[in-house]
Every structure is written in C-alpha cells, then in structure tokens.
C-alpha cells in the first residue's frame, strides 16, 4: 500500500497542475510516512505549482518527530520554491529546535542571490547558541553573494573572534574575503587577531584574506616570520588535521 501510495503521489506531481499540488499539500499534515511521500512528490513539481504551499512545507519541516534526513529533504523542496520558499524558511529561524534552524539557514543560503534580502536574518544566526546553526549561517551567507556579504561585513567581523568552532571561523574568514576590499575596515582587526591565535588551521586562510583585501602588511609578515612560516601553500581542510599546526611550503 505504501509503495502504491508513493507511486500515486509522484504521478500526481508529474501531471503538474495546481489542483494536484493542492492534493499533495493536504498530505503534508498527515502522518510522517504520508507527508514524506508528499514531499518527495512535490519536489518534482514546477515551482509555479509548489510555491503557494511553501508555508505548509515549512510547517512539516518543523515537525519535531522528523529525522534530519527528512527535514533536509523538505528544506531542499523549499529551496526550489525560490523567494516563496525563502519567506517560509525565514519563519523557521527562531524555531526551538536547533536542527530546524540549521536546515532553514542552509536552505536559504542555497536559494542564492535572489534571497540576499534575508542576509540580516542569517547574520543574526551567527550568534546562535547552537554550534551547528552558527556553522550553517557562516556558510549560507556565502551563498547570497558579495553584496549580501558586504552589507553584513560588520556582523561577520564581530562574530569571528567570538566563534569557538574552527569550521565556522573558516567560513567567516572566507565570507570576509569574498566581501571584498570595502569590508577591510571591519575585517583587518579580527583577521590579525586570528593570526596571533592558536587556531593554526585557520592561519593560512586569514593571511590570504588579508592579502586579497590589500591589507597584508609588515605587522602580519612579522607574525608569520615569528611562527616560521613559508607563505606559499595551504594545507587542505580535513577533520583529522584541523587542530594540528601546519606550514606553507
């Protein structure tokens, strides 16, 4: 019966009409298996038909009974809905569950530059109490494009020295670099502090960001020399070596 129900749901989606989208959306409030089948089917719909049901999809995504895999599938469907999906996802950024906030942040970032109006809301998530949300937000902002990054340069720079997660710091460094030279007034101080920190995994990206922002100076070179660096090549991002100092050769 479940297999037949799944086939029927996908058949409705492939028919691609607003009426069929309405039928599928009704099942989002059903039991989890039923809602999951409806989600898979709605992923096949053109956004013209699925987008009017973004709120219902977001509500399903927030169901506390969902596993993270099903939640991410719902987030992916919302990403495909464009601005309607972004609006519904933004309502999830204050959800009580960190796992919901994480998926909402990720999904908004994947919508791309058309969702850059939501950059301030993602920047607020840089201060989230949950590490997974902060890490997702620092990466998602990169997906919204240079103008969005530049508009949030102060928030990115403020978050960098306060961030305890090395991966989130890496994303923040890349975001400041991608924001361009206009972000330099905010970026130089936290990037310099990072060069002086014990976060060896992020020394290279910080120095490269300063260089790309046209702010690499004698002070930074002195720090590098003191640490016996040879500045050419950065080690790769790897879970096993993120806390191990490295050298550029």
PDB file of N, CA and C in Angstrom, residues 1-16 20-21 23-24 27 34 37-42 44-45:
ATOM      1  N   UNK A   1       0.819  -1.203   0.000  1.00  0.00           N
ATOM      2  CA  UNK A   1       0.000   0.000   0.000  1.00  0.00           C
ATOM      3  C   UNK A   1       0.862   1.265   0.000  1.00  0.00           C
ATOM      4  N   UNK A   2       1.952   1.214   0.790  1.00  0.00           N
ATOM      5  CA  UNK A   2       2.819   2.394   0.845  1.00  0.00           C
ATOM      6  C   UNK A   2       3.492   2.640  -0.501  1.00  0.00           C
ATOM      7  N   UNK A   3       3.886   1.551  -1.157  1.00  0.00           N
ATOM      8  CA  UNK A   3       4.524   1.693  -2.471  1.00  0.00           C
ATOM      9  C   UNK A   3       3.541   2.287  -3.462  1.00  0.00           C
ATOM     10  N   UNK A   4       2.299   1.785  -3.449  1.00  0.00           N
ATOM     11  CA  UNK A   4       1.274   2.301  -4.351  1.00  0.00           C
ATOM     12  C   UNK A   4       0.977   3.771  -4.060  1.00  0.00           C
ATOM     13  N   UNK A   5       0.968   4.111  -2.774  1.00  0.00           N
ATOM     14  CA  UNK A   5       0.702   5.500  -2.399  1.00  0.00           C
ATOM     15  C   UNK A   5       1.817   6.407  -2.904  1.00  0.00           C
ATOM     16  N   UNK A   6       3.059   5.937  -2.804  1.00  0.00           N
ATOM     17  CA  UNK A   6       4.184   6.723  -3.296  1.00  0.00           C
ATOM     18  C   UNK A   6       4.126   6.907  -4.794  1.00  0.00           C
ATOM     19  N   UNK A   7       3.784   5.860  -5.514  1.00  0.00           N
ATOM     20  CA  UNK A   7       3.653   5.936  -6.976  1.00  0.00           C
ATOM     21  C   UNK A   7       2.543   6.909  -7.351  1.00  0.00           C
ATOM     22  N   UNK A   8       1.435   6.824  -6.641  1.00  0.00           N
ATOM     23  CA  UNK A   8       0.308   7.713  -6.927  1.00  0.00           C
ATOM     24  C   UNK A   8       0.689   9.172  -6.692  1.00  0.00           C
ATOM     25  N   UNK A   9       1.404   9.431  -5.608  1.00  0.00           N
ATOM     26  CA  UNK A   9       1.818  10.799  -5.293  1.00  0.00           C
ATOM     27  C   UNK A   9       2.723  11.354  -6.382  1.00  0.00           C
ATOM     28  N   UNK A  10       3.672  10.530  -6.846  1.00  0.00           N
ATOM     29  CA  UNK A  10       4.586  11.003  -7.891  1.00  0.00           C
ATOM     30  C   UNK A  10       3.861  11.187  -9.224  1.00  0.00           C
ATOM     31  N   UNK A  11       2.863  10.360  -9.458  1.00  0.00           N
ATOM     32  CA  UNK A  11       2.082  10.513 -10.683  1.00  0.00           C
ATOM     33  C   UNK A  11       1.330  11.844 -10.674  1.00  0.00           C
ATOM     34  N   UNK A  12       0.791  12.195  -9.515  1.00  0.00           N
ATOM     35  CA  UNK A  12       0.124  13.485  -9.393  1.00  0.00           C
ATOM     36  C   UNK A  12       1.093  14.631  -9.675  1.00  0.00           C
ATOM     37  N   UNK A  13       2.306  14.499  -9.128  1.00  0.00           N
ATOM     38  CA  UNK A  13       3.295  15.559  -9.311  1.00  0.00           C
ATOM     39  C   UNK A  13       3.683  15.704 -10.767  1.00  0.00           C
ATOM     40  N   UNK A  14       3.886  14.575 -11.449  1.00  0.00           N
ATOM     41  CA  UNK A  14       4.314  14.632 -12.849  1.00  0.00           C
ATOM     42  C   UNK A  14       3.227  15.220 -13.742  1.00  0.00           C
ATOM     43  N   UNK A  15       1.989  15.099 -13.303  1.00  0.00           N
ATOM     44  CA  UNK A  15       0.901  15.711 -14.071  1.00  0.00           C
ATOM     45  C   UNK A  15       1.003  17.233 -14.009  1.00  0.00           C
ATOM     46  N   UNK A  16       1.578  17.732 -12.903  1.00  0.00           N
ATOM     47  CA  UNK A  16       1.973  19.122 -12.807  1.00  0.00           C
ATOM     48  C   UNK A  16       0.870  20.150 -12.919  1.00  0.00           C
ATOM     49  N   UNK A  20      -3.343  19.308  -8.468  1.00  0.00           N
ATOM     50  CA  UNK A  20      -2.573  18.197  -7.928  1.00  0.00           C
ATOM     51  C   UNK A  20      -1.631  18.662  -6.823  1.00  0.00           C
ATOM     52  N   UNK A  21      -1.082  19.857  -6.960  1.00  0.00           N
ATOM     53  CA  UNK A  21      -0.241  20.412  -5.907  1.00  0.00           C
ATOM     54  C   UNK A  21      -1.049  20.594  -4.633  1.00  0.00           C
ATOM     55  N   UNK A  23      -3.611  18.824  -3.727  1.00  0.00           N
ATOM     56  CA  UNK A  23      -3.859  17.483  -3.169  1.00  0.00           C
ATOM     57  C   UNK A  23      -2.639  17.008  -2.391  1.00  0.00           C
ATOM     58  N   UNK A  24      -1.472  17.169  -2.968  1.00  0.00           N
ATOM     59  CA  UNK A  24      -0.242  16.740  -2.298  1.00  0.00           C
ATOM     60  C   UNK A  24      -0.023  17.530  -1.010  1.00  0.00           C
ATOM     61  N   UNK A  27      -1.555  16.396   2.214  1.00  0.00           N
ATOM     62  CA  UNK A  27      -0.958  15.249   2.891  1.00  0.00           C
ATOM     63  C   UNK A  27       0.253  15.632   3.749  1.00  0.00           C
ATOM     64  N   UNK A  34       3.263   9.434   5.229  1.00  0.00           N
ATOM     65  CA  UNK A  34       2.405  10.048   4.221  1.00  0.00           C
ATOM     66  C   UNK A  34       2.952  11.415   3.805  1.00  0.00           C
ATOM     67  N   UNK A  37       6.117  11.069   1.640  1.00  0.00           N
ATOM     68  CA  UNK A  37       5.808  10.744   0.238  1.00  0.00           C
ATOM     69  C   UNK A  37       5.340  11.986  -0.508  1.00  0.00           C
ATOM     70  N   UNK A  38       4.524  12.791   0.160  1.00  0.00           N
ATOM     71  CA  UNK A  38       4.045  14.020  -0.472  1.00  0.00           C
ATOM     72  C   UNK A  38       5.199  14.977  -0.741  1.00  0.00           C
ATOM     73  N   UNK A  39       6.166  15.024   0.174  1.00  0.00           N
ATOM     74  CA  UNK A  39       7.333  15.886  -0.004  1.00  0.00           C
ATOM     75  C   UNK A  39       8.153  15.455  -1.205  1.00  0.00           C
ATOM     76  N   UNK A  40       8.385  14.152  -1.315  1.00  0.00           N
ATOM     77  CA  UNK A  40       9.141  13.630  -2.459  1.00  0.00           C
ATOM     78  C   UNK A  40       8.427  13.952  -3.767  1.00  0.00           C
ATOM     79  N   UNK A  41       7.123  13.869  -3.746  1.00  0.00           N
ATOM     80  CA  UNK A  41       6.357  14.153  -4.962  1.00  0.00           C
ATOM     81  C   UNK A  41       6.388  15.640  -5.298  1.00  0.00           C
ATOM     82  N   UNK A  42       6.279  16.486  -4.278  1.00  0.00           N
ATOM     83  CA  UNK A  42       6.277  17.925  -4.530  1.00  0.00           C
ATOM     84  C   UNK A  42       7.622  18.412  -5.056  1.00  0.00           C
ATOM     85  N   UNK A  44       9.079  17.161  -7.407  1.00  0.00           N
ATOM     86  CA  UNK A  44       9.005  17.003  -8.858  1.00  0.00           C
ATOM     87  C   UNK A  44       8.194  18.104  -9.530  1.00  0.00           C
ATOM     88  N   UNK A  45       7.469  18.868  -8.727  1.00  0.00           N
ATOM     89  CA  UNK A  45       6.607  19.912  -9.276  1.00  0.00           C
ATOM     90  C   UNK A  45       7.407  21.145  -9.684  1.00  0.00           C
TER      91      UNK A  45
END
